[in-house]
Amino acid sequence: MIASQGRASSARHQHKRVSMLPTAPKRRVSHRLLLACLLAASLAGCASQPSSQLNSLPQRVELGAVPFYRGNANQSAPMALAAILSQQGVRITPGLLEGPLQLPQGVDRLQVSVATVARQYGMVVYTLDGTLPALLTQVAAGNPVLLRYQEGSAFWSEPRYALLVGYDRYKSRVLLRAGNNRRLLMDFDDFAAAWKKEGSWAVLVQPPGQLPAQVDRQRWLKAANELAQAGQEQAARQAVNAVGQ
């Protein structure tokens, strides 16, 4: 009987040991679940940041007075540049810009040429951050944005210079003057992807006395210095005075 009790006691101890084995994996699963939840919350926070920035802007903006020059030649760079220079009071047409932009031979250097020619007309070329809120903030302040995005499909594509002149937060769409389209509407996501494919390049072409919205002082002074180096010393001094010492 003693032996029988010993065997029963041993069996109970073995049963207890077996029942305790799964607890460690449960703790590991709990830790993994906690980490997954924290990661998801972090990603959700990152995703909501641009959305919160957009929510601070007006619901809908359209800069209807911005000129439009139709055409797809030379990536529409002469048309877009002529439109924004006209908006700033310069009497110009796309045809008058083809020579200064060194077209058609210089089509591969247009990003540099566009900025160079804009400075020749005494304009400050102010680079914007590569985010959608940065662009829409300027549009909301009345500043059209000169940019380059990739136009096309799975079968063909090419860079296209355009002006961002409006947006609608409710419908999540931007409004462009682009190519042959005076009012080209694109979804936020489609536009952001097409813009990113061309390096997320976007600038303001501003008179030296007209500051951008939420101006970055050092960036503006750098742009003013580039204007001075282009031989526009008086305009550069005006730009420096506009932002203050």
JSON list of C-alpha atoms in Angstrom, two decimals:
[
{"chain": "A", "resi": 1, "resn": "MET", "atom": "CA", "xyz": [0.00, 0.00, 0.00]},
{"chain": "A", "resi": 2, "resn": "ILE", "atom": "CA", "xyz": [2.86, 2.34, 0.79]},
{"chain": "A", "resi": 3, "resn": "ALA", "atom": "CA", "xyz": [4.30, 1.62, -2.64]},
{"chain": "A", "resi": 4, "resn": "SER", "atom": "CA", "xyz": [0.92, 2.29, -4.17]},
{"chain": "A", "resi": 5, "resn": "GLN", "atom": "CA", "xyz": [0.63, 5.62, -2.35]},
{"chain": "A", "resi": 6, "resn": "GLY", "atom": "CA", "xyz": [4.14, 6.51, -3.46]},
{"chain": "A", "resi": 7, "resn": "ARG", "atom": "CA", "xyz": [3.27, 5.80, -7.07]},
{"chain": "A", "resi": 8, "resn": "ALA", "atom": "CA", "xyz": [0.10, 7.89, -6.78]},
{"chain": "A", "resi": 9, "resn": "SER", "atom": "CA", "xyz": [2.01, 10.75, -5.19]},
{"chain": "A", "resi": 10, "resn": "SER", "atom": "CA", "xyz": [4.66, 10.55, -7.90]},
{"chain": "A", "resi": 11, "resn": "ALA", "atom": "CA", "xyz": [1.98, 10.57, -10.58]},
{"chain": "A", "resi": 12, "resn": "ARG", "atom": "CA", "xyz": [0.41, 13.67, -9.04]},
{"chain": "A", "resi": 13, "resn": "HIS", "atom": "CA", "xyz": [3.78, 15.46, -9.02]},
{"chain": "A", "resi": 14, "resn": "GLN", "atom": "CA", "xyz": [4.40, 14.49, -12.62]},
{"chain": "A", "resi": 15, "resn": "HIS", "atom": "CA", "xyz": [0.95, 15.74, -13.57]},
{"chain": "A", "resi": 16, "resn": "LYS", "atom": "CA", "xyz": [1.64, 19.06, -11.87]},
{"chain": "A", "resi": 17, "resn": "ARG", "atom": "CA", "xyz": [4.94, 19.45, -13.68]},
{"chain": "A", "resi": 18, "resn": "VAL", "atom": "CA", "xyz": [3.36, 18.76, -17.05]},
{"chain": "A", "resi": 19, "resn": "SER", "atom": "CA", "xyz": [0.55, 21.24, -16.46]},
{"chain": "A", "resi": 20, "resn": "MET", "atom": "CA", "xyz": [3.05, 24.04, -15.77]},
{"chain": "A", "resi": 21, "resn": "LEU", "atom": "CA", "xyz": [5.06, 23.64, -19.00]},
{"chain": "A", "resi": 22, "resn": "PRO", "atom": "CA", "xyz": [2.85, 25.74, -21.35]},
{"chain": "A", "resi": 23, "resn": "THR", "atom": "CA", "xyz": [3.04, 28.88, -19.19]},
{"chain": "A", "resi": 24, "resn": "ALA", "atom": "CA", "xyz": [6.36, 30.10, -20.63]},
{"chain": "A", "resi": 25, "resn": "PRO", "atom": "CA", "xyz": [5.19, 30.05, -24.28]},
{"chain": "A", "resi": 26, "resn": "LYS", "atom": "CA", "xyz": [2.06, 31.91, -23.20]},
{"chain": "A", "resi": 27, "resn": "ARG", "atom": "CA", "xyz": [4.22, 34.67, -21.76]},
{"chain": "A", "resi": 28, "resn": "ARG", "atom": "CA", "xyz": [6.25, 34.82, -24.98]},
{"chain": "A", "resi": 29, "resn": "VAL", "atom": "CA", "xyz": [3.05, 35.04, -27.04]},
{"chain": "A", "resi": 30, "resn": "SER", "atom": "CA", "xyz": [1.79, 37.82, -24.78]},
{"chain": "A", "resi": 31, "resn": "HIS", "atom": "CA", "xyz": [5.03, 39.74, -25.19]},
{"chain": "A", "resi": 32, "resn": "ARG", "atom": "CA", "xyz": [4.88, 39.36, -28.97]},
{"chain": "A", "resi": 33, "resn": "LEU", "atom": "CA", "xyz": [1.28, 40.51, -29.00]},
{"chain": "A", "resi": 34, "resn": "LEU", "atom": "CA", "xyz": [2.19, 43.54, -26.91]},
{"chain": "A", "resi": 35, "resn": "LEU", "atom": "CA", "xyz": [5.06, 44.45, -29.24]},
{"chain": "A", "resi": 36, "resn": "ALA", "atom": "CA", "xyz": [2.80, 44.06, -32.27]},
{"chain": "A", "resi": 37, "resn": "CYS", "atom": "CA", "xyz": [0.21, 46.36, -30.71]},
{"chain": "A", "resi": 38, "resn": "LEU", "atom": "CA", "xyz": [2.85, 48.97, -29.88]},
{"chain": "A", "resi": 39, "resn": "LEU", "atom": "CA", "xyz": [4.22, 48.82, -33.43]},
{"chain": "A", "resi": 40, "resn": "ALA", "atom": "CA", "xyz": [0.74, 49.20, -34.91]},
{"chain": "A", "resi": 41, "resn": "ALA", "atom": "CA", "xyz": [0.04, 52.18, -32.68]},
{"chain": "A", "resi": 42, "resn": "SER", "atom": "CA", "xyz": [3.34, 53.76, -33.67]},
{"chain": "A", "resi": 43, "resn": "LEU", "atom": "CA", "xyz": [2.63, 53.32, -37.37]},
{"chain": "A", "resi": 44, "resn": "ALA", "atom": "CA", "xyz": [-0.86, 54.72, -36.95]},
{"chain": "A", "resi": 45, "resn": "GLY", "atom": "CA", "xyz": [0.61, 57.76, -35.24]},
{"chain": "A", "resi": 46, "resn": "CYS", "atom": "CA", "xyz": [3.06, 58.31, -38.10]},
{"chain": "A", "resi": 47, "resn": "ALA", "atom": "CA", "xyz": [0.30, 57.96, -40.67]},
{"chain": "A", "resi": 48, "resn": "SER", "atom": "CA", "xyz": [-1.95, 60.41, -38.86]},
{"chain": "A", "resi": 49, "resn": "GLN", "atom": "CA", "xyz": [0.66, 63.19, -38.74]},
{"chain": "A", "resi": 50, "resn": "PRO", "atom": "CA", "xyz": [0.32, 64.32, -42.40]},
{"chain": "A", "resi": 51, "resn": "SER", "atom": "CA", "xyz": [-3.44, 63.98, -42.06]},
{"chain": "A", "resi": 52, "resn": "SER", "atom": "CA", "xyz": [-3.48, 66.28, -39.03]},
{"chain": "A", "resi": 53, "resn": "GLN", "atom": "CA", "xyz": [-1.35, 68.81, -40.92]},
{"chain": "A", "resi": 54, "resn": "LEU", "atom": "CA", "xyz": [-3.83, 68.79, -43.79]},
{"chain": "A", "resi": 55, "resn": "ASN", "atom": "CA", "xyz": [-6.76, 69.18, -41.41]},
{"chain": "A", "resi": 56, "resn": "SER", "atom": "CA", "xyz": [-5.42, 72.56, -40.33]},
{"chain": "A", "resi": 57, "resn": "LEU", "atom": "CA", "xyz": [-5.77, 73.90, -43.90]},
{"chain": "A", "resi": 58, "resn": "PRO", "atom": "CA", "xyz": [-8.89, 75.30, -45.56]},
{"chain": "A", "resi": 59, "resn": "GLN", "atom": "CA", "xyz": [-11.25, 72.66, -46.92]},
{"chain": "A", "resi": 60, "resn": "ARG", "atom": "CA", "xyz": [-10.95, 73.71, -50.55]},
{"chain": "A", "resi": 61, "resn": "VAL", "atom": "CA", "xyz": [-8.74, 76.17, -52.45]},
{"chain": "A", "resi": 62, "resn": "GLU", "atom": "CA", "xyz": [-8.48, 77.03, -56.13]},
{"chain": "A", "resi": 63, "resn": "LEU", "atom": "CA", "xyz": [-6.22, 79.78, -57.49]},
{"chain": "A", "resi": 64, "resn": "GLY", "atom": "CA", "xyz": [-8.38, 80.40, -60.52]},
{"chain": "A", "resi": 65, "resn": "ALA", "atom": "CA", "xyz": [-6.51, 83.48, -61.76]},
{"chain": "A", "resi": 66, "resn": "VAL", "atom": "CA", "xyz": [-3.25, 81.60, -62.43]},
{"chain": "A", "resi": 67, "resn": "PRO", "atom": "CA", "xyz": [-2.57, 81.69, -66.21]},
{"chain": "A", "resi": 68, "resn": "PHE", "atom": "CA", "xyz": [-2.49, 78.57, -68.35]},
{"chain": "A", "resi": 69, "resn": "TYR", "atom": "CA", "xyz": [-0.44, 77.84, -71.45]},
{"chain": "A", "resi": 70, "resn": "ARG", "atom": "CA", "xyz": [-1.39, 74.64, -73.23]},
{"chain": "A", "resi": 71, "resn": "GLY", "atom": "CA", "xyz": [1.21, 72.21, -74.59]},
{"chain": "A", "resi": 72, "resn": "ASN", "atom": "CA", "xyz": [3.13, 69.00, -73.99]},
{"chain": "A", "resi": 73, "resn": "ALA", "atom": "CA", "xyz": [6.36, 69.84, -75.82]},
{"chain": "A", "resi": 74, "resn": "ASN", "atom": "CA", "xyz": [9.62, 69.81, -73.85]},
{"chain": "A", "resi": 75, "resn": "GLN", "atom": "CA", "xyz": [7.89, 68.29, -70.81]},
{"chain": "A", "resi": 76, "resn": "SER", "atom": "CA", "xyz": [5.68, 71.43, -70.63]},
{"chain": "A", "resi": 77, "resn": "ALA", "atom": "CA", "xyz": [8.49, 73.30, -68.86]},
{"chain": "A", "resi": 78, "resn": "PRO", "atom": "CA", "xyz": [8.21, 76.50, -70.97]},
{"chain": "A", "resi": 79, "resn": "MET", "atom": "CA", "xyz": [4.44, 76.54, -70.44]},
{"chain": "A", "resi": 80, "resn": "ALA", "atom": "CA", "xyz": [4.60, 76.05, -66.68]},
{"chain": "A", "resi": 81, "resn": "LEU", "atom": "CA", "xyz": [7.40, 78.57, -66.21]},
{"chain": "A", "resi": 82, "resn": "ALA", "atom": "CA", "xyz": [5.69, 81.15, -68.43]},
{"chain": "A", "resi": 83, "resn": "ALA", "atom": "CA", "xyz": [2.48, 80.73, -66.46]},
{"chain": "A", "resi": 84, "resn": "ILE", "atom": "CA", "xyz": [4.07, 81.30, -63.07]},
{"chain": "A", "resi": 85, "resn": "LEU", "atom": "CA", "xyz": [6.16, 84.23, -64.34]},
{"chain": "A", "resi": 86, "resn": "SER", "atom": "CA", "xyz": [3.00, 85.76, -65.81]},
{"chain": "A", "resi": 87, "resn": "GLN", "atom": "CA", "xyz": [1.30, 85.26, -62.45]},
{"chain": "A", "resi": 88, "resn": "GLN", "atom": "CA", "xyz": [4.10, 87.34, -60.90]},
{"chain": "A", "resi": 89, "resn": "GLY", "atom": "CA", "xyz": [3.66, 90.17, -63.38]},
{"chain": "A", "resi": 90, "resn": "VAL", "atom": "CA", "xyz": [6.22, 89.29, -66.06]},
{"chain": "A", "resi": 91, "resn": "ARG", "atom": "CA", "xyz": [5.09, 89.73, -69.66]},
{"chain": "A", "resi": 92, "resn": "ILE", "atom": "CA", "xyz": [6.21, 86.47, -71.22]},
{"chain": "A", "resi": 93, "resn": "THR", "atom": "CA", "xyz": [5.12, 83.57, -73.43]},
{"chain": "A", "resi": 94, "resn": "PRO", "atom": "CA", "xyz": [6.39, 79.98, -73.59]},
{"chain": "A", "resi": 95, "resn": "GLY", "atom": "CA", "xyz": [8.02, 80.62, -76.96]},
{"chain": "A", "resi": 96, "resn": "LEU", "atom": "CA", "xyz": [10.21, 83.35, -75.48]},
{"chain": "A", "resi": 97, "resn": "LEU", "atom": "CA", "xyz": [11.56, 80.88, -72.92]},
{"chain": "A", "resi": 98, "resn": "GLU", "atom": "CA", "xyz": [12.67, 78.10, -75.26]},
{"chain": "A", "resi": 99, "resn": "GLY", "atom": "CA", "xyz": [15.97, 79.83, -76.05]},
{"chain": "A", "resi": 100, "resn": "PRO", "atom": "CA", "xyz": [16.91, 80.65, -72.44]},
{"chain": "A", "resi": 101, "resn": "LEU", "atom": "CA", "xyz": [15.95, 77.10, -71.44]},
{"chain": "A", "resi": 102, "resn": "GLN", "atom": "CA", "xyz": [18.23, 75.80, -74.23]},
{"chain": "A", "resi": 103, "resn": "LEU", "atom": "CA", "xyz": [15.50, 73.70, -75.79]},
{"chain": "A", "resi": 104, "resn": "PRO", "atom": "CA", "xyz": [15.18, 71.19, -77.22]},
{"chain": "A", "resi": 105, "resn": "GLN", "atom": "CA", "xyz": [18.81, 70.17, -76.65]},
{"chain": "A", "resi": 106, "resn": "GLY", "atom": "CA", "xyz": [18.71, 70.98, -72.93]},
{"chain": "A", "resi": 107, "resn": "VAL", "atom": "CA", "xyz": [15.62, 68.98, -72.06]},
{"chain": "A", "resi": 108, "resn": "ASP", "atom": "CA", "xyz": [17.61, 66.75, -69.68]},
{"chain": "A", "resi": 109, "resn": "ARG", "atom": "CA", "xyz": [18.79, 69.78, -67.69]},
{"chain": "A", "resi": 110, "resn": "LEU", "atom": "CA", "xyz": [15.43, 71.47, -67.28]},
{"chain": "A", "resi": 111, "resn": "GLN", "atom": "CA", "xyz": [15.31, 71.39, -63.49]},
{"chain": "A", "resi": 112, "resn": "VAL", "atom": "CA", "xyz": [18.45, 73.52, -63.30]},
{"chain": "A", "resi": 113, "resn": "SER", "atom": "CA", "xyz": [17.54, 75.64, -66.32]},
{"chain": "A", "resi": 114, "resn": "VAL", "atom": "CA", "xyz": [14.07, 76.49, -65.03]},
{"chain": "A", "resi": 115, "resn": "ALA", "atom": "CA", "xyz": [15.51, 77.85, -61.78]},
{"chain": "A", "resi": 116, "resn": "THR", "atom": "CA", "xyz": [18.27, 79.72, -63.62]},
{"chain": "A", "resi": 117, "resn": "VAL", "atom": "CA", "xyz": [15.85, 81.43, -66.00]},
{"chain": "A", "resi": 118, "resn": "ALA", "atom": "CA", "xyz": [13.45, 82.33, -63.18]},
{"chain": "A", "resi": 119, "resn": "ARG", "atom": "CA", "xyz": [16.31, 84.11, -61.39]},
{"chain": "A", "resi": 120, "resn": "GLN", "atom": "CA", "xyz": [17.15, 86.00, -64.56]},
{"chain": "A", "resi": 121, "resn": "TYR", "atom": "CA", "xyz": [13.74, 87.61, -64.21]},
{"chain": "A", "resi": 122, "resn": "GLY", "atom": "CA", "xyz": [14.55, 88.66, -60.64]},
{"chain": "A", "resi": 123, "resn": "MET", "atom": "CA", "xyz": [12.55, 85.92, -58.93]},
{"chain": "A", "resi": 124, "resn": "VAL", "atom": "CA", "xyz": [13.45, 84.01, -55.79]},
{"chain": "A", "resi": 125, "resn": "VAL", "atom": "CA", "xyz": [13.38, 80.24, -56.36]},
{"chain": "A", "resi": 126, "resn": "TYR", "atom": "CA", "xyz": [12.42, 78.78, -53.00]},
{"chain": "A", "resi": 127, "resn": "THR", "atom": "CA", "xyz": [12.60, 74.99, -52.63]},
{"chain": "A", "resi": 128, "resn": "LEU", "atom": "CA", "xyz": [9.79, 73.26, -50.77]},
{"chain": "A", "resi": 129, "resn": "ASP", "atom": "CA", "xyz": [9.87, 70.15, -48.60]},
{"chain": "A", "resi": 130, "resn": "GLY", "atom": "CA", "xyz": [8.90, 66.94, -50.36]},
{"chain": "A", "resi": 131, "resn": "THR", "atom": "CA", "xyz": [5.58, 66.48, -48.55]},
{"chain": "A", "resi": 132, "resn": "LEU", "atom": "CA", "xyz": [2.03, 67.08, -49.67]},
{"chain": "A", "resi": 133, "resn": "PRO", "atom": "CA", "xyz": [1.19, 69.31, -46.66]},
{"chain": "A", "resi": 134, "resn": "ALA", "atom": "CA", "xyz": [4.14, 71.57, -47.52]},
{"chain": "A", "resi": 135, "resn": "LEU", "atom": "CA", "xyz": [2.75, 72.11, -51.02]},
{"chain": "A", "resi": 136, "resn": "LEU", "atom": "CA", "xyz": [-0.86, 72.60, -49.98]},
{"chain": "A", "resi": 137, "resn": "THR", "atom": "CA", "xyz": [0.15, 75.07, -47.27]},
{"chain": "A", "resi": 138, "resn": "GLN", "atom": "CA", "xyz": [1.57, 77.33, -49.98]},
{"chain": "A", "resi": 139, "resn": "VAL", "atom": "CA", "xyz": [-1.47, 76.96, -52.21]},
{"chain": "A", "resi": 140, "resn": "ALA", "atom": "CA", "xyz": [-3.72, 77.82, -49.28]},
{"chain": "A", "resi": 141, "resn": "ALA", "atom": "CA", "xyz": [-1.66, 81.01, -48.85]},
{"chain": "A", "resi": 142, "resn": "GLY", "atom": "CA", "xyz": [-2.21, 81.95, -52.51]},
{"chain": "A", "resi": 143, "resn": "ASN", "atom": "CA", "xyz": [1.13, 80.73, -53.88]},
{"chain": "A", "resi": 144, "resn": "PRO", "atom": "CA", "xyz": [1.04, 78.44, -56.95]},
{"chain": "A", "resi": 145, "resn": "VAL", "atom": "CA", "xyz": [3.68, 75.72, -56.82]},
{"chain": "A", "resi": 146, "resn": "LEU", "atom": "CA", "xyz": [5.90, 74.80, -59.76]},
{"chain": "A", "resi": 147, "resn": "LEU", "atom": "CA", "xyz": [6.66, 71.08, -59.71]},
{"chain": "A", "resi": 148, "resn": "ARG", "atom": "CA", "xyz": [7.52, 68.04, -61.80]},
{"chain": "A", "resi": 149, "resn": "TYR", "atom": "CA", "xyz": [5.70, 64.72, -61.74]},
{"chain": "A", "resi": 150, "resn": "GLN", "atom": "CA", "xyz": [5.71, 61.58, -63.85]},
{"chain": "A", "resi": 151, "resn": "GLU", "atom": "CA", "xyz": [2.89, 61.35, -66.35]},
{"chain": "A", "resi": 152, "resn": "GLY", "atom": "CA", "xyz": [1.96, 58.16, -68.15]},
{"chain": "A", "resi": 153, "resn": "SER", "atom": "CA", "xyz": [0.99, 54.55, -67.65]},
{"chain": "A", "resi": 154, "resn": "ALA", "atom": "CA", "xyz": [2.55, 51.09, -67.50]},
{"chain": "A", "resi": 155, "resn": "PHE", "atom": "CA", "xyz": [3.41, 51.39, -71.20]},
{"chain": "A", "resi": 156, "resn": "TRP", "atom": "CA", "xyz": [4.91, 54.88, -71.37]},
{"chain": "A", "resi": 157, "resn": "SER", "atom": "CA", "xyz": [5.84, 57.75, -69.08]},
{"chain": "A", "resi": 158, "resn": "GLU", "atom": "CA", "xyz": [7.67, 61.06, -69.13]},
{"chain": "A", "resi": 159, "resn": "PRO", "atom": "CA", "xyz": [8.32, 63.96, -66.77]},
{"chain": "A", "resi": 160, "resn": "ARG", "atom": "CA", "xyz": [5.78, 66.76, -66.81]},
{"chain": "A", "resi": 161, "resn": "TYR", "atom": "CA", "xyz": [6.24, 70.26, -65.40]},
{"chain": "A", "resi": 162, "resn": "ALA", "atom": "CA", "xyz": [3.05, 71.67, -63.94]},
{"chain": "A", "resi": 163, "resn": "LEU", "atom": "CA", "xyz": [1.56, 74.19, -61.55]},
{"chain": "A", "resi": 164, "resn": "LEU", "atom": "CA", "xyz": [-0.29, 73.11, -58.44]},
{"chain": "A", "resi": 165, "resn": "VAL", "atom": "CA", "xyz": [-3.11, 75.63, -58.13]},
{"chain": "A", "resi": 166, "resn": "GLY", "atom": "CA", "xyz": [-5.70, 74.00, -55.89]},
{"chain": "A", "resi": 167, "resn": "TYR", "atom": "CA", "xyz": [-6.89, 71.11, -53.78]},
{"chain": "A", "resi": 168, "resn": "ASP", "atom": "CA", "xyz": [-9.98, 69.66, -52.14]},
{"chain": "A", "resi": 169, "resn": "ARG", "atom": "CA", "xyz": [-9.41, 67.97, -48.78]},
{"chain": "A", "resi": 170, "resn": "TYR", "atom": "CA", "xyz": [-12.89, 66.47, -48.67]},
{"chain": "A", "resi": 171, "resn": "LYS", "atom": "CA", "xyz": [-12.40, 64.66, -51.99]},
{"chain": "A", "resi": 172, "resn": "SER", "atom": "CA", "xyz": [-8.63, 64.18, -51.42]},
{"chain": "A", "resi": 173, "resn": "ARG", "atom": "CA", "xyz": [-7.71, 65.69, -54.78]},
{"chain": "A", "resi": 174, "resn": "VAL", "atom": "CA", "xyz": [-5.21, 68.21, -56.11]},
{"chain": "A", "resi": 175, "resn": "LEU", "atom": "CA", "xyz": [-5.73, 70.54, -59.05]},
{"chain": "A", "resi": 176, "resn": "LEU", "atom": "CA", "xyz": [-2.96, 71.08, -61.61]},
{"chain": "A", "resi": 177, "resn": "ARG", "atom": "CA", "xyz": [-2.29, 73.19, -64.67]},
{"chain": "A", "resi": 178, "resn": "ALA", "atom": "CA", "xyz": [-0.49, 70.50, -66.67]},
{"chain": "A", "resi": 179, "resn": "GLY", "atom": "CA", "xyz": [0.18, 69.82, -70.34]},
{"chain": "A", "resi": 180, "resn": "ASN", "atom": "CA", "xyz": [-3.05, 70.21, -72.29]},
{"chain": "A", "resi": 181, "resn": "ASN", "atom": "CA", "xyz": [-5.19, 70.24, -69.13]},
{"chain": "A", "resi": 182, "resn": "ARG", "atom": "CA", "xyz": [-6.13, 73.51, -67.52]},
{"chain": "A", "resi": 183, "resn": "ARG", "atom": "CA", "xyz": [-7.81, 71.72, -64.62]},
{"chain": "A", "resi": 184, "resn": "LEU", "atom": "CA", "xyz": [-6.22, 68.32, -64.12]},
{"chain": "A", "resi": 185, "resn": "LEU", "atom": "CA", "xyz": [-7.60, 66.59, -61.02]},
{"chain": "A", "resi": 186, "resn": "MET", "atom": "CA", "xyz": [-5.56, 63.87, -59.30]},
{"chain": "A", "resi": 187, "resn": "ASP", "atom": "CA", "xyz": [-6.16, 61.91, -56.11]},
{"chain": "A", "resi": 188, "resn": "PHE", "atom": "CA", "xyz": [-3.75, 62.74, -53.30]},
{"chain": "A", "resi": 189, "resn": "ASP", "atom": "CA", "xyz": [-2.16, 59.27, -53.38]},
{"chain": "A", "resi": 190, "resn": "ASP", "atom": "CA", "xyz": [-1.82, 59.15, -57.17]},
{"chain": "A", "resi": 191, "resn": "PHE", "atom": "CA", "xyz": [-0.29, 62.61, -57.25]},
{"chain": "A", "resi": 192, "resn": "ALA", "atom": "CA", "xyz": [2.11, 61.88, -54.39]},
{"chain": "A", "resi": 193, "resn": "ALA", "atom": "CA", "xyz": [3.32, 58.70, -56.12]},
{"chain": "A", "resi": 194, "resn": "ALA", "atom": "CA", "xyz": [3.76, 60.41, -59.51]},
{"chain": "A", "resi": 195, "resn": "TRP", "atom": "CA", "xyz": [5.53, 63.36, -57.88]},
{"chain": "A", "resi": 196, "resn": "LYS", "atom": "CA", "xyz": [7.84, 61.08, -55.90]},
{"chain": "A", "resi": 197, "resn": "LYS", "atom": "CA", "xyz": [8.91, 59.29, -59.09]},
{"chain": "A", "resi": 198, "resn": "GLU", "atom": "CA", "xyz": [10.39, 62.61, -60.25]},
{"chain": "A", "resi": 199, "resn": "GLY", "atom": "CA", "xyz": [12.23, 63.29, -57.01]},
{"chain": "A", "resi": 200, "resn": "SER", "atom": "CA", "xyz": [9.47, 65.24, -55.21]},
{"chain": "A", "resi": 201, "resn": "TRP", "atom": "CA", "xyz": [10.85, 68.45, -56.72]},
{"chain": "A", "resi": 202, "resn": "ALA", "atom": "CA", "xyz": [8.75, 71.55, -56.09]},
{"chain": "A", "resi": 203, "resn": "VAL", "atom": "CA", "xyz": [9.55, 75.26, -55.84]},
{"chain": "A", "resi": 204, "resn": "LEU", "atom": "CA", "xyz": [7.96, 78.63, -55.41]},
{"chain": "A", "resi": 205, "resn": "VAL", "atom": "CA", "xyz": [8.88, 81.34, -57.90]},
{"chain": "A", "resi": 206, "resn": "GLN", "atom": "CA", "xyz": [8.38, 84.47, -55.80]},
{"chain": "A", "resi": 207, "resn": "PRO", "atom": "CA", "xyz": [9.01, 88.19, -56.19]},
{"chain": "A", "resi": 208, "resn": "PRO", "atom": "CA", "xyz": [11.78, 89.08, -53.72]},
{"chain": "A", "resi": 209, "resn": "GLY", "atom": "CA", "xyz": [9.44, 91.03, -51.45]},
{"chain": "A", "resi": 210, "resn": "GLN", "atom": "CA", "xyz": [6.82, 88.26, -51.17]},
{"chain": "A", "resi": 211, "resn": "LEU", "atom": "CA", "xyz": [7.60, 85.70, -48.49]},
{"chain": "A", "resi": 212, "resn": "PRO", "atom": "CA", "xyz": [6.25, 82.14, -48.62]},
{"chain": "A", "resi": 213, "resn": "ALA", "atom": "CA", "xyz": [3.86, 80.89, -45.97]},
{"chain": "A", "resi": 214, "resn": "GLN", "atom": "CA", "xyz": [5.71, 79.59, -42.90]},
{"chain": "A", "resi": 215, "resn": "VAL", "atom": "CA", "xyz": [8.97, 80.72, -44.45]},
{"chain": "A", "resi": 216, "resn": "ASP", "atom": "CA", "xyz": [12.18, 78.96, -43.45]},
{"chain": "A", "resi": 217, "resn": "ARG", "atom": "CA", "xyz": [14.50, 81.92, -42.92]},
{"chain": "A", "resi": 218, "resn": "GLN", "atom": "CA", "xyz": [17.75, 80.11, -43.72]},
{"chain": "A", "resi": 219, "resn": "ARG", "atom": "CA", "xyz": [16.28, 78.56, -46.85]},
{"chain": "A", "resi": 220, "resn": "TRP", "atom": "CA", "xyz": [15.00, 81.95, -48.02]},
{"chain": "A", "resi": 221, "resn": "LEU", "atom": "CA", "xyz": [18.38, 83.57, -47.42]},
{"chain": "A", "resi": 222, "resn": "LYS", "atom": "CA", "xyz": [20.06, 80.77, -49.37]},
{"chain": "A", "resi": 223, "resn": "ALA", "atom": "CA", "xyz": [17.66, 81.41, -52.24]},
{"chain": "A", "resi": 224, "resn": "ALA", "atom": "CA", "xyz": [18.41, 85.15, -52.00]},
{"chain": "A", "resi": 225, "resn": "ASN", "atom": "CA", "xyz": [22.13, 84.41, -52.21]},
{"chain": "A", "resi": 226, "resn": "GLU", "atom": "CA", "xyz": [21.56, 82.30, -55.34]},
{"chain": "A", "resi": 227, "resn": "LEU", "atom": "CA", "xyz": [19.67, 85.26, -56.79]},
{"chain": "A", "resi": 228, "resn": "ALA", "atom": "CA", "xyz": [22.63, 87.54, -56.08]},
{"chain": "A", "resi": 229, "resn": "GLN", "atom": "CA", "xyz": [25.02, 85.06, -57.71]},
{"chain": "A", "resi": 230, "resn": "ALA", "atom": "CA", "xyz": [22.82, 85.20, -60.81]},
{"chain": "A", "resi": 231, "resn": "GLY", "atom": "CA", "xyz": [23.57, 88.92, -61.08]},
{"chain": "A", "resi": 232, "resn": "GLN", "atom": "CA", "xyz": [20.35, 90.15, -59.46]},
{"chain": "A", "resi": 233, "resn": "GLU", "atom": "CA", "xyz": [21.95, 91.94, -56.50]},
{"chain": "A", "resi": 234, "resn": "GLN", "atom": "CA", "xyz": [19.19, 94.51, -56.03]},
{"chain": "A", "resi": 235, "resn": "ALA", "atom": "CA", "xyz": [16.46, 91.86, -56.00]},
{"chain": "A", "resi": 236, "resn": "ALA", "atom": "CA", "xyz": [18.57, 89.76, -53.63]},
{"chain": "A", "resi": 237, "resn": "ARG", "atom": "CA", "xyz": [18.89, 92.68, -51.18]},
{"chain": "A", "resi": 238, "resn": "GLN", "atom": "CA", "xyz": [15.13, 93.14, -51.34]},
{"chain": "A", "resi": 239, "resn": "ALA", "atom": "CA", "xyz": [14.65, 89.47, -50.50]},
{"chain": "A", "resi": 240, "resn": "VAL", "atom": "CA", "xyz": [17.01, 89.73, -47.53]},
{"chain": "A", "resi": 241, "resn": "ASN", "atom": "CA", "xyz": [15.21, 92.83, -46.26]},
{"chain": "A", "resi": 242, "resn": "ALA", "atom": "CA", "xyz": [11.85, 91.08, -46.60]},
{"chain": "A", "resi": 243, "resn": "VAL", "atom": "CA", "xyz": [12.81, 88.35, -44.15]},
{"chain": "A", "resi": 244, "resn": "GLY", "atom": "CA", "xyz": [14.63, 90.72, -41.78]},
{"chain": "A", "resi": 245, "resn": "GLN", "atom": "CA", "xyz": [18.09, 90.60, -40.28]}
]
